[in-house]
Amino acid sequence: MNENLRIAVVGATGVVGSEVLSSLFDRDFPAENLTVLASDRSEGEELAYGEETLEVEKASADAFRGIGLVLFATPAAVSRTLAPAAQAAGAWVVDASSAFRADGNVPLVLPGFNSEVLGASFKGRIVAVPSAVTTALVTVLEPLRQAFGVAQVQVTALMGVSSAGQQGVRELEQQTAALLSGREPESHVFPHRVAFNLLPQVGSFMANSPWTEEEAGWTLEAARLFAPKGEVPVVAGTAVQVPSFYGHGVSVHVRLRQPAPVEQARAALKASPSLKVLDSPGEKIYPMTSLVTADPSVHVGRLRSFPQAPEWLSLFAAVDNAGRGAALNLVEAGLRLAERPA
Ligand SMILES: NC(=O)c1ccc[n+]([C@@H]2O[C@H](COP(=O)([O-])OP(=O)(O)OC[C@H]3O[C@@H](n4cnc5c(N)ncnc54)[C@H](OP(=O)(O)O)[C@@H]3O)[C@@H](O)[C@H]2O)c1
């Protein structure tokens, strides 16, 4: 790593931003080269960085002067305004929001899957990373695609409330405490009570569409990521907000291009360095969101197939949404970009 590199983390006080700081600390990135930015609500707050503290500054176009790499862990509307300002200031930019994922001028990069894009030439200096569920899906599908081809994917994503950031976490805490003490819970972040409930809605619905933006994002991002590999599987499914805090579970049915005996599918998944296969149902070993926190691997297991439809494979995966599903993608892509010549 270039020791003169200066990094700014925008959204450093949030769920993803705090994971970005942990990941930079784990890589011994020096505190003095780090700028932490957030909204004016957090200006002056102090964030722990190992033994040191970092003072939060208000994010603005001026804050990017002299910064080589800016990592955005902010709502899409904030990224849309500030990422171009960071680019104009000469920084490399990686964004974790949905602001640029559909923008054909902005590369969509999943480190470990298509990292080569980070070394190739592209317009501008902004790169987007996919959503946490797309990260899990693509990581699981790629070894299956290579071994058998992938035609179609049906998904049910069971998403912890941290998908809605710090406010989502607080709302589940408050609703749970209210219900357990006989009070009426209030819903501000989620459209209905999420405590002791399952909501088949994560985020907003698309305009004039029965699909949520989250669900439509999987289809679009998988298409963008897989297209250069010569295959665009149809990916569709339902996002469900579940009353757990961290981690997403993803139930997946894949139609492969040829029959895949479970043993062969398991061997293909085991060969991927980005996956951990937990698949001994007799011993009650399978992926669980409680196991995946702080693990940079996507977990996969519960592999099943049916004699009547041998080209279909069923499995369950789990991902640390804030870590592997966002912060690690930001940091790994960003550090690679920062190695490019200015
Ligand atoms: N959570 C996940 O599982 C996940 C996974 C993949 C991608 N993402 C994406 O990552 C982004 C961040 O998500 P999150 O879960 O970390 O959200 P979060 O916990 O709500 O954090 C949002 C961060 O953005 C900052 N922010 C808000 N408005 C701002 C403004 N006007 N100017 C500067 N900073 C501002 C907040 O600062 P204050 O504290 O001052 O409000 C906070 O630091 C979102 O786009 C999300 O879609 C999240």
PDB file of C-alpha atoms in Angstrom, residues 46 67 112 154 207 234 237 273 338:
ATOM      1  CA  GLU A  46     -15.242  10.933  18.057  1.00  0.00           C
ATOM      2  CA  ILE A  67      -7.545  12.795  -0.635  1.00  0.00           C
ATOM      3  CA  GLY A 112     -12.648 -11.561  -6.159  1.00  0.00           C
ATOM      4  CA  GLN A 154     -34.923 -18.126  -7.685  1.00  0.00           C
ATOM      5  CA  ALA A 207     -42.276   3.356  -9.386  1.00  0.00           C
ATOM      6  CA  VAL A 234     -32.377 -14.882 -14.928  1.00  0.00           C
ATOM      7  CA  GLY A 237     -36.947 -13.417  -5.988  1.00  0.00           C
ATOM      8  CA  PRO A 273     -11.632 -19.303  -1.950  1.00  0.00           C
ATOM      9  CA  ALA A 338      -5.486   3.479  -5.397  1.00  0.00           C
TER      10      ALA A 338
END
